[in-house]
Short mmCIF file of N, CA and C in Angstrom, two decimals:
data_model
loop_
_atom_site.label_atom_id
_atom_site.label_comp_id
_atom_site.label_asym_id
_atom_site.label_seq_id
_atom_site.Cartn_x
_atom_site.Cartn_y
_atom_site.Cartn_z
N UNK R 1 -4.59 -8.11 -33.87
CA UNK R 1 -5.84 -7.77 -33.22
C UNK R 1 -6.78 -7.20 -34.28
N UNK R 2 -7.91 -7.76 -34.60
CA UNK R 2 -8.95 -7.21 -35.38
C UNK R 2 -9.84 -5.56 -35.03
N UNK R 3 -10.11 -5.33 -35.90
CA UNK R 3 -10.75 -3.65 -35.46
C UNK R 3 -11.83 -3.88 -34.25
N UNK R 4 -12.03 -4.47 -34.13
CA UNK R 4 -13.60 -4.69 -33.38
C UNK R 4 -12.96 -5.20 -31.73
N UNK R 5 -11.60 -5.65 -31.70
CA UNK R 5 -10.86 -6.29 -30.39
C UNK R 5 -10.04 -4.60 -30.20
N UNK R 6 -9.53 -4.27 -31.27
CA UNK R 6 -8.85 -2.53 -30.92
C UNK R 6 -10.05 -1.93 -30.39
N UNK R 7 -11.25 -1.54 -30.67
CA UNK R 7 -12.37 -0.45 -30.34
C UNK R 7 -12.30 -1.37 -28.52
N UNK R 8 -12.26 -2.41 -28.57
CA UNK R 8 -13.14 -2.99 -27.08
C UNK R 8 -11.62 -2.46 -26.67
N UNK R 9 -10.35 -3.07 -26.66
CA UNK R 9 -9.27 -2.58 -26.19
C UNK R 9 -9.27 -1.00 -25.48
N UNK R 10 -9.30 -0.15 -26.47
CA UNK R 10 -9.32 1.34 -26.51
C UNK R 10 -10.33 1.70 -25.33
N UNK R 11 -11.38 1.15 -25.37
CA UNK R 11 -12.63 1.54 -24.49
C UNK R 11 -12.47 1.06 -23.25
N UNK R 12 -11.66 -0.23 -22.88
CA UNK R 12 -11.61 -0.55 -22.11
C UNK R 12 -10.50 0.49 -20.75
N UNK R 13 -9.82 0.52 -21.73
CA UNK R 13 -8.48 1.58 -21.46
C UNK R 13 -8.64 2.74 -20.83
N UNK R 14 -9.33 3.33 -21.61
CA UNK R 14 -9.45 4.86 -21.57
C UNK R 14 -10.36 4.94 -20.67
N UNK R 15 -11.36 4.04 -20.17
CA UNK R 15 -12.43 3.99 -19.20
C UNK R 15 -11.66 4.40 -17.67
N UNK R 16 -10.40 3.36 -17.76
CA UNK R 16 -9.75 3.19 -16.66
C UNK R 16 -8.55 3.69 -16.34
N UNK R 17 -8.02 4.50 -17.06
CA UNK R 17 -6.81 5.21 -17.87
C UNK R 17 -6.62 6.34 -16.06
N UNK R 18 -7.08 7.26 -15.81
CA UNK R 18 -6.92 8.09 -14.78
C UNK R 18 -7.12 7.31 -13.45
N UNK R 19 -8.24 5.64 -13.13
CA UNK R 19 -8.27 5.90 -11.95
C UNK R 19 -6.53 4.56 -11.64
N UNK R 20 -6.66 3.82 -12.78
CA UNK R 20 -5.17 3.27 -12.73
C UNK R 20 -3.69 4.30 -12.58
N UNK R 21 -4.05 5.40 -13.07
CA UNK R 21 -2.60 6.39 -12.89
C UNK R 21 -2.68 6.96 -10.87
N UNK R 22 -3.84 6.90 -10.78
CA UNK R 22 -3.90 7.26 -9.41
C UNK R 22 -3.75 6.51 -8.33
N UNK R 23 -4.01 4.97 -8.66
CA UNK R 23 -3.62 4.15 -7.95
C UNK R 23 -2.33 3.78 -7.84
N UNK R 24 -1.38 3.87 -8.96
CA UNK R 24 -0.28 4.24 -9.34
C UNK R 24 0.67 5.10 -8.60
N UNK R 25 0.01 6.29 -8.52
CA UNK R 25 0.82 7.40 -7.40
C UNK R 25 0.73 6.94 -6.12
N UNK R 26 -0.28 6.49 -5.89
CA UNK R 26 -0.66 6.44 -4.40
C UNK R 26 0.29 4.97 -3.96
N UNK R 27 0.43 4.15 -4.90
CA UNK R 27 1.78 2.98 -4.34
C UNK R 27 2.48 3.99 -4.68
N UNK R 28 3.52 4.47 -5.25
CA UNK R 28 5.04 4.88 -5.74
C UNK R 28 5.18 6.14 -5.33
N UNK R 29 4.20 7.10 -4.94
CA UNK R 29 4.61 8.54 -5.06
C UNK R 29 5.15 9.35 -5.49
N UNK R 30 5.24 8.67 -7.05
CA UNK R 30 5.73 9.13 -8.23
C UNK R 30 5.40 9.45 -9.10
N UNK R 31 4.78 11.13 -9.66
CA UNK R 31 3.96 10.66 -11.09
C UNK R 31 4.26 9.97 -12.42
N UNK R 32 5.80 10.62 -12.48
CA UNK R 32 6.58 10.10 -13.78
C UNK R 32 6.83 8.52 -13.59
N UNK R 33 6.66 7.93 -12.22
CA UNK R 33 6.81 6.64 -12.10
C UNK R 33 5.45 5.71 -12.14
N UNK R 34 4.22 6.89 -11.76
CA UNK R 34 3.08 5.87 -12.17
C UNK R 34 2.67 6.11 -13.65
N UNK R 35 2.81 7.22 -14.01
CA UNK R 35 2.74 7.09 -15.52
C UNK R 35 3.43 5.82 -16.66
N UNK R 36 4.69 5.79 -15.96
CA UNK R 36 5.35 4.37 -16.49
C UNK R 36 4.98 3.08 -16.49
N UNK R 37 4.47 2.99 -14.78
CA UNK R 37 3.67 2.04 -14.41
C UNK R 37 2.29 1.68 -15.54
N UNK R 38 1.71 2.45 -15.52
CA UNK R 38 0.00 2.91 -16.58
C UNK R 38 0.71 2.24 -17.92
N UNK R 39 2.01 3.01 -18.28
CA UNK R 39 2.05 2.68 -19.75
C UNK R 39 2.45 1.13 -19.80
N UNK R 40 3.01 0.47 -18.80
CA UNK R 40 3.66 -1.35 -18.79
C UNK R 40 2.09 -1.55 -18.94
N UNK R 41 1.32 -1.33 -18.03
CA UNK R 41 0.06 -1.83 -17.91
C UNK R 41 -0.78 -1.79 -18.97
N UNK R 42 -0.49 -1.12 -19.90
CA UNK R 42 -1.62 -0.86 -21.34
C UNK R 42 -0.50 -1.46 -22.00
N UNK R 43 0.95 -1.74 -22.39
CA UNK R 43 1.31 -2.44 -22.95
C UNK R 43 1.00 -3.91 -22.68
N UNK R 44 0.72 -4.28 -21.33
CA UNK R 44 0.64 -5.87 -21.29
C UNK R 44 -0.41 -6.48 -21.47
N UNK R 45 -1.44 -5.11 -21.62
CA UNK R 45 -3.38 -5.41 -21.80
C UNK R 45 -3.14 -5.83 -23.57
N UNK R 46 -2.19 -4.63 -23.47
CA UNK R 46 -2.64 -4.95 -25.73
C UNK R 46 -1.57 -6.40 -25.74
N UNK R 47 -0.80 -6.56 -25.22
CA UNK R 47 -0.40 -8.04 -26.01
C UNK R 47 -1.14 -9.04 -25.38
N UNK R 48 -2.08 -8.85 -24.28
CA UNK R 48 -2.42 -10.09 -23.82
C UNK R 48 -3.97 -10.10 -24.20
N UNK R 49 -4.53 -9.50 -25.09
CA UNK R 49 -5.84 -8.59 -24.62
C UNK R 49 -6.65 -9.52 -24.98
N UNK R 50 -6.31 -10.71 -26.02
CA UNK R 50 -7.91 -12.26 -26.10
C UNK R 50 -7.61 -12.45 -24.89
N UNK R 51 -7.02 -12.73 -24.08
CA UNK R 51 -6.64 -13.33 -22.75
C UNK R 51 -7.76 -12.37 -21.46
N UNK R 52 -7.31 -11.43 -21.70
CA UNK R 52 -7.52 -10.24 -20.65
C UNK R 52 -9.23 -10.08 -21.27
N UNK R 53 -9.84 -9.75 -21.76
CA UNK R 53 -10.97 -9.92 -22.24
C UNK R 53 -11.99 -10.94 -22.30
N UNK R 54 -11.29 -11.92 -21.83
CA UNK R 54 -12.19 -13.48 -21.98
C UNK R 54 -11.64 -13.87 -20.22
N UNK R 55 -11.13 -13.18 -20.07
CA UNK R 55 -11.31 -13.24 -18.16
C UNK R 55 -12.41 -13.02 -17.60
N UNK R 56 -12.96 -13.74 -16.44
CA UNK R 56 -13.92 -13.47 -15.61
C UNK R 56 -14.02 -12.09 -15.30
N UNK R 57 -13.07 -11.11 -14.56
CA UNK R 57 -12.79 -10.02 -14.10
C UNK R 57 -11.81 -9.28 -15.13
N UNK R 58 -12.04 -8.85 -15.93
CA UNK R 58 -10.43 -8.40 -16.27
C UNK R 58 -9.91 -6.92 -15.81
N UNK R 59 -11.25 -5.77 -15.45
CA UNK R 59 -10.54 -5.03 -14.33
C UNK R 59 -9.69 -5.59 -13.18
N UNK R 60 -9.89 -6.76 -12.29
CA UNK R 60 -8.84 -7.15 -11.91
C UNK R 60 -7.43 -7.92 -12.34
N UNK R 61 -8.02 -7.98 -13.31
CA UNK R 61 -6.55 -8.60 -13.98
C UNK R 61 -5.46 -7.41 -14.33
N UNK R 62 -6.10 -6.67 -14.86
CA UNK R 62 -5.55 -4.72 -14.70
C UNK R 62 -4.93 -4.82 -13.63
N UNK R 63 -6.13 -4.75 -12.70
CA UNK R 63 -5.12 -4.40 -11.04
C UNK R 63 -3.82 -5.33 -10.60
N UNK R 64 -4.19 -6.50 -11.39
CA UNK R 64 -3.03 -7.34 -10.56
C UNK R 64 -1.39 -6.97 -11.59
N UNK R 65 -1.60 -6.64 -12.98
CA UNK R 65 -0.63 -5.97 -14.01
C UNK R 65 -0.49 -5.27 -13.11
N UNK R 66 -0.49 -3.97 -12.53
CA UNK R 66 -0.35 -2.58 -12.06
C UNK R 66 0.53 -3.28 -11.06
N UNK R 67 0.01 -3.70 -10.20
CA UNK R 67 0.48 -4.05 -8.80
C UNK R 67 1.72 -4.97 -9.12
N UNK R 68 2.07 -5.51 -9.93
CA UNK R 68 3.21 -6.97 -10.01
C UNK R 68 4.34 -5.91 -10.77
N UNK R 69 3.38 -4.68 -11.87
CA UNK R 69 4.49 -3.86 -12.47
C UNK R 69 5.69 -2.86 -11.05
N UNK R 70 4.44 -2.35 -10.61
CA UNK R 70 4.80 -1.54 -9.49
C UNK R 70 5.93 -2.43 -8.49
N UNK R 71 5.94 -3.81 -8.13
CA UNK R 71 6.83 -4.72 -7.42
C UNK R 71 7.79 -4.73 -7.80
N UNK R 72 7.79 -4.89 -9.37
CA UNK R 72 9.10 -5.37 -10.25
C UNK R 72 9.78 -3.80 -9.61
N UNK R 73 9.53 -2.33 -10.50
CA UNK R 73 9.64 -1.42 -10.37
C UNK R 73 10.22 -1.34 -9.29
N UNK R 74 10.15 -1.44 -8.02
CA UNK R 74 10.48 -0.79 -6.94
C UNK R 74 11.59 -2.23 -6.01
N UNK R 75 12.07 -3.05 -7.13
CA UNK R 75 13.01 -3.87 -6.66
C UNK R 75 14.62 -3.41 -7.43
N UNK R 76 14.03 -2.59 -8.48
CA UNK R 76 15.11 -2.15 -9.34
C UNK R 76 16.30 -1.28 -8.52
N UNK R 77 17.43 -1.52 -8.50
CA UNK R 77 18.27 -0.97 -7.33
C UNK R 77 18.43 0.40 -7.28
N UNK R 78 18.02 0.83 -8.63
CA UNK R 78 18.20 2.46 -8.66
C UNK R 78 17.33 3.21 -8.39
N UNK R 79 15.83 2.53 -7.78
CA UNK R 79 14.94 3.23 -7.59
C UNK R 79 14.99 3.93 -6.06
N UNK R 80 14.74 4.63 -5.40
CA UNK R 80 14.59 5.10 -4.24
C UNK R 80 13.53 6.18 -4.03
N UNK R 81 12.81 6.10 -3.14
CA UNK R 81 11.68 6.81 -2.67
C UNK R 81 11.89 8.20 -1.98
N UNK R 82 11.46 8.47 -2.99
CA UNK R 82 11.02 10.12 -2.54
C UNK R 82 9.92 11.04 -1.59
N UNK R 83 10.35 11.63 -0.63
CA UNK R 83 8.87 12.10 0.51
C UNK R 83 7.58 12.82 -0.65
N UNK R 84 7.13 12.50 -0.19
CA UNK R 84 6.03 13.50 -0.67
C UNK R 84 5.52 14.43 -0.77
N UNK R 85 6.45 15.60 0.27
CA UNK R 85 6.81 16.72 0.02
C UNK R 85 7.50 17.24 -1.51
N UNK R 86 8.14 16.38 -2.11
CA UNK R 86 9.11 16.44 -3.12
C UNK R 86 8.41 16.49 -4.57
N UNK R 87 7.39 15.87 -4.35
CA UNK R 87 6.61 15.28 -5.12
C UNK R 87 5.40 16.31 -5.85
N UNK R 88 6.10 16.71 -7.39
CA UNK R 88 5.01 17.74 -8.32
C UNK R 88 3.77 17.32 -8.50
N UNK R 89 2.62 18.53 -8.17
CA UNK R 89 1.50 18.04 -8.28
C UNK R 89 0.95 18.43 -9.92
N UNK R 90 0.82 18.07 -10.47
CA UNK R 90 0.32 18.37 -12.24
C UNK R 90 -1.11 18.34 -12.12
N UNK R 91 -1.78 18.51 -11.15
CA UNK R 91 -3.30 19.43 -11.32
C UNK R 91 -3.98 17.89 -11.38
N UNK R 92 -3.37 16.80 -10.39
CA UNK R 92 -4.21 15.59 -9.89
C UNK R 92 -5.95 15.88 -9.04
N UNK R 93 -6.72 15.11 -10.05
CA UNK R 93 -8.31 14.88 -9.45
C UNK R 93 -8.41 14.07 -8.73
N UNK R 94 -8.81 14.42 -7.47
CA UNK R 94 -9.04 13.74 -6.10
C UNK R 94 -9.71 12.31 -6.40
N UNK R 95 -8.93 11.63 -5.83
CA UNK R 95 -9.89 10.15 -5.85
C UNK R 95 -10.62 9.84 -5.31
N UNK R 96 -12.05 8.77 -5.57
CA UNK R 96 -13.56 8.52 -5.50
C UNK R 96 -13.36 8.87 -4.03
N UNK R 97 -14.36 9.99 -3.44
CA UNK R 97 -15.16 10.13 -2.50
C UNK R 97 -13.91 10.48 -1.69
N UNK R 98 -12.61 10.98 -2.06
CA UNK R 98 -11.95 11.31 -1.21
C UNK R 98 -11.65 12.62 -1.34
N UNK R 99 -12.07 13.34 -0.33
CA UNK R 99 -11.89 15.50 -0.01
C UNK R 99 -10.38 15.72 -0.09
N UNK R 100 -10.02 15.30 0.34
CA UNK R 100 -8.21 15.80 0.90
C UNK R 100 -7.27 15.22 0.58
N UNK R 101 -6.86 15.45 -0.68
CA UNK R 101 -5.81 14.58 -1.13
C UNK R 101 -4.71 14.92 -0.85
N UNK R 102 -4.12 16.01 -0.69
CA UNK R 102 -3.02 16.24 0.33
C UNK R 102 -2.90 15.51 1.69
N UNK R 103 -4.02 15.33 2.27
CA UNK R 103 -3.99 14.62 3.81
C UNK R 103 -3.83 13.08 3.48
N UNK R 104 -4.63 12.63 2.49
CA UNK R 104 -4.13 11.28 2.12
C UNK R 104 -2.74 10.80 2.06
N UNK R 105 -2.03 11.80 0.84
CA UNK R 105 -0.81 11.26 0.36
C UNK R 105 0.04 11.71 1.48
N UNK R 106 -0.42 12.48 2.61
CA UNK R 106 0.47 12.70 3.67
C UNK R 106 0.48 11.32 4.72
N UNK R 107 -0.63 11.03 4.82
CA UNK R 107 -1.07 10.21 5.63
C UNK R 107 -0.02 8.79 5.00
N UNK R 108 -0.16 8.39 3.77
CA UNK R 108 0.11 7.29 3.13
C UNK R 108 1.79 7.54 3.39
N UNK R 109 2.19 8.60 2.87
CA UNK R 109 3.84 8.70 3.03
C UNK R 109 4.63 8.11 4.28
N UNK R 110 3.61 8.30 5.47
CA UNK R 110 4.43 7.95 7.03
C UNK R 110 4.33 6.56 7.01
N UNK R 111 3.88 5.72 6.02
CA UNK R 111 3.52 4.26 6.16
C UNK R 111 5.22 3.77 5.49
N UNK R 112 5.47 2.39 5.89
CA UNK R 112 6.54 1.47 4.87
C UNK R 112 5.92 1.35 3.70
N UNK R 113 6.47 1.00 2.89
CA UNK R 113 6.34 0.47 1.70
C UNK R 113 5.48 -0.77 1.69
N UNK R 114 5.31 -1.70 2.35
CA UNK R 114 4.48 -2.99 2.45
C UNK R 114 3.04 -2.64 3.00
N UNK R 115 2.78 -1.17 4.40
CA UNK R 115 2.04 -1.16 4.47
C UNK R 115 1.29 -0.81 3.76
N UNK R 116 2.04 0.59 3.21
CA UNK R 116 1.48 1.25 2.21
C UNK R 116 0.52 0.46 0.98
N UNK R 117 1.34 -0.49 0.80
CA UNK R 117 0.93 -1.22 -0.46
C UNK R 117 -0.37 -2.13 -0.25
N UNK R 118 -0.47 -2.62 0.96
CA UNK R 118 -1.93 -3.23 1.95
C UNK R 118 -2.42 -2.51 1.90
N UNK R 119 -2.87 -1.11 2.38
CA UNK R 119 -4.06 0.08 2.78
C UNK R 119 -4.62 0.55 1.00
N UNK R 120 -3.76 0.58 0.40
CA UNK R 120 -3.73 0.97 -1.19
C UNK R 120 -4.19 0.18 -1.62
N UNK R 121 -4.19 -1.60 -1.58
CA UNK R 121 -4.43 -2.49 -2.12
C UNK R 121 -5.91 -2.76 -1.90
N UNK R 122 -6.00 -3.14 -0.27
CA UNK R 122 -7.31 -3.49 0.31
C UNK R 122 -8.58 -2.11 0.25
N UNK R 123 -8.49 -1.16 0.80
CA UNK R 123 -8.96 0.06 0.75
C UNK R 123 -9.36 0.82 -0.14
N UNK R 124 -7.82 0.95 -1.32
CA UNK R 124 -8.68 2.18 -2.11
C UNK R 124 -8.95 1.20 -3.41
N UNK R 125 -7.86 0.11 -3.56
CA UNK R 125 -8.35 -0.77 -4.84
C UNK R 125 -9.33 -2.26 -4.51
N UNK R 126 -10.08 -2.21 -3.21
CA UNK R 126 -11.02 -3.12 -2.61
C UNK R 126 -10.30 -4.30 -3.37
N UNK R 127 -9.28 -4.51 -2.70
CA UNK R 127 -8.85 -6.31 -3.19
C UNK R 127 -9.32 -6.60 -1.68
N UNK R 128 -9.69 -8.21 -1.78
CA UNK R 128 -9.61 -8.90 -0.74
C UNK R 128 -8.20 -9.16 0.03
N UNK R 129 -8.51 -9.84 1.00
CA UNK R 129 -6.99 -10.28 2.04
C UNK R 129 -6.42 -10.85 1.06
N UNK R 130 -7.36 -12.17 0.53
CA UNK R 130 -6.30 -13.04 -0.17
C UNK R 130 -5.47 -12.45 -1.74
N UNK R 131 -6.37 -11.70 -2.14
CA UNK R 131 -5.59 -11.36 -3.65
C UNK R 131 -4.72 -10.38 -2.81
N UNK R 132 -4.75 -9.56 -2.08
CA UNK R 132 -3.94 -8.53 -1.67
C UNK R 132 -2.52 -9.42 -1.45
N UNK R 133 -2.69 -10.62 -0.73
CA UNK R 133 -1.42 -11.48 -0.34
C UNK R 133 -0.54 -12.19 -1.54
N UNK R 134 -1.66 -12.82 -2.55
CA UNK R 134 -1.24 -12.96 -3.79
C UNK R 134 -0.50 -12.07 -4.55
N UNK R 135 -1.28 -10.99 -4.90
CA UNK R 135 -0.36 -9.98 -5.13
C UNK R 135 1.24 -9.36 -4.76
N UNK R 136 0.87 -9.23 -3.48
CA UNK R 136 2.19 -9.16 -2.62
C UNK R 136 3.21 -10.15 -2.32
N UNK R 137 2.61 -11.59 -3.04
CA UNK R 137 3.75 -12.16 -2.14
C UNK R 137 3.74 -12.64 -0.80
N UNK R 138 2.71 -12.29 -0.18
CA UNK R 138 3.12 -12.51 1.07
C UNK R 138 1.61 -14.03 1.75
N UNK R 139 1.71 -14.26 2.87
CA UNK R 139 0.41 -14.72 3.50
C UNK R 139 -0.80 -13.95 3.61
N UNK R 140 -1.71 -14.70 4.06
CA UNK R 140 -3.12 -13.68 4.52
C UNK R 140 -2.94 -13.37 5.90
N UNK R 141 -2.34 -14.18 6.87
CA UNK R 141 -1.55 -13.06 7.37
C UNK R 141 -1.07 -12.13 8.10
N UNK R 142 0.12 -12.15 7.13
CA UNK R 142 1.17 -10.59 7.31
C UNK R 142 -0.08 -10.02 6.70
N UNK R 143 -0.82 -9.97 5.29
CA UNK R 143 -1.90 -8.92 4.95
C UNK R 143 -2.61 -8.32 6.63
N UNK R 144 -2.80 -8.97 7.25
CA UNK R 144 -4.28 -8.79 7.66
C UNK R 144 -3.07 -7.75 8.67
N UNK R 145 -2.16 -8.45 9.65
CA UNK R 145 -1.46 -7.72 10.60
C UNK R 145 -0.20 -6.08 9.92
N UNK R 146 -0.25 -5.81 9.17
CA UNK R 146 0.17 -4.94 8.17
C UNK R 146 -0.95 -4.26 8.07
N UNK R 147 -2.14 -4.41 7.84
CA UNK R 147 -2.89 -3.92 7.77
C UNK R 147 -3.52 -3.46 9.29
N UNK R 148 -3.54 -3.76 9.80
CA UNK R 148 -3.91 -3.43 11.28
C UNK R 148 -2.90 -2.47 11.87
N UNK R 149 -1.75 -2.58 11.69
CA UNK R 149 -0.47 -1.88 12.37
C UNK R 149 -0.89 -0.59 11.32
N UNK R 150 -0.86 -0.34 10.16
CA UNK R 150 -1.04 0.22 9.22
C UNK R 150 -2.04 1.33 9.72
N UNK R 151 -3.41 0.58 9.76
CA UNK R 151 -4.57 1.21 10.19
C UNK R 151 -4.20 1.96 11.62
N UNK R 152 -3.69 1.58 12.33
CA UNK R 152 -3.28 1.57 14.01
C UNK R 152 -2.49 3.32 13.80
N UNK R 153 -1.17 3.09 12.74
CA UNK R 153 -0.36 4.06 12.43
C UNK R 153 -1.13 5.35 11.69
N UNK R 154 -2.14 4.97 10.94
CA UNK R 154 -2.73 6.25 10.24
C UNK R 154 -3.74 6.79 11.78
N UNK R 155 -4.12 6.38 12.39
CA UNK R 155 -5.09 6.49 13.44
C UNK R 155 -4.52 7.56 14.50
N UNK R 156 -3.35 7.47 14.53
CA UNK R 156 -2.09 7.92 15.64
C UNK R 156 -1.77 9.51 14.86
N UNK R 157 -1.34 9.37 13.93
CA UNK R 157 -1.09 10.18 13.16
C UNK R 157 -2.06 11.25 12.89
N UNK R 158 -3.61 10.67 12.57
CA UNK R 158 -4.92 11.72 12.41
C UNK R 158 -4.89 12.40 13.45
N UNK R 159 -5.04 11.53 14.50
CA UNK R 159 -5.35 12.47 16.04
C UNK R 159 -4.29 13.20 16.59
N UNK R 160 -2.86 12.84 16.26
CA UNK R 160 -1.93 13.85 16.29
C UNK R 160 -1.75 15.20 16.10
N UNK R 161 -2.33 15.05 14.62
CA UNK R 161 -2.44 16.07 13.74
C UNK R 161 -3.65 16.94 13.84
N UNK R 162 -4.92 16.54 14.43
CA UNK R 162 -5.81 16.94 14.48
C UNK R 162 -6.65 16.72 13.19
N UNK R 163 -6.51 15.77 12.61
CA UNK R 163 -7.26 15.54 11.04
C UNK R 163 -8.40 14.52 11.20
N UNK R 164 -8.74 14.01 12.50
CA UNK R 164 -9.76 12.99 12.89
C UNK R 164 -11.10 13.53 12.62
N UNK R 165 -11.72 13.72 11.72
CA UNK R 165 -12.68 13.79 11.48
C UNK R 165 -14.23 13.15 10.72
#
């Protein structure tokens, strides 16, 4: 990689460096596991990076690294999910336009794993139905009805709780 592809690399990175670690937690509920996640993801930007750079989008090409890392990750047999009660907070900055990040990651925890990964996908990382399905693996859809049950389940839960606001 030439100096002038490292500076665009670096810049590109570091631009996106915190809101990729947060998207990160918010699939896995892991920091030490989205941190891992972040670091596959800046390893696969620097070996692929004429590629990733001469993309139409290559913030989404980011997102779709993150998301395929995070899949692999959480097929591995030794992984198992932890509540989010469990889960150290290391002095995390609330994500765009969101007040309550405790109520979030509470909210997100009562979901499966698939929904979770729809509401995270579509919502906070604005993929469409179809890349969301791409991503996942799945149809447009299970996206759309996952997402509805999803939405249905956080809805139940707010007004339960009294957090409907």
């Amino acid at each position: 990689m030439k100096g002038s592809e490292e500076d665009e690399f670096r810049e590109f990175v570091g631009i996106r460096m915190e809101r990729w670690r947060r998207a990160a937690f918010l699939l896995c509920h892991d920091w030490h596991l989205a941190d891992d996640l972040v670091g596959t993801v800046v390893g696969k930007l620097y070996e692929n990076w004429r590629r990733v750079s001469a993309a139409d989008n290559p913030e989404a090409y980011a997102q779709r690294v993150l998301t395929r890392a995070w899949i692999d990750e959480r097929r591995r047999p030794w992984r198992r999910e932890h509540p989010a009660e469990d889960v150290p907070d290391p002095g995390w900055t609330p994500p765009d336009q969101v007040g309550d990040r405790e109520q979030l990651i509470g909210l997100l925890s009562r979901l499966g794993r698939r929904q979770r990964a729809v509401v995270v996908l579509r919502f906070y990382l604005d993929r469409s139905v179809e890349e969301t399905a791409e991503l996942l693996g799945v149809s447009a859809g299970t996206v759309k009805s996952q997402s509805a049950r999803a939405l249905e389940a956080l809805r139940a839960v707010s007004y339960a709780t009294g957090r409907h606001q």
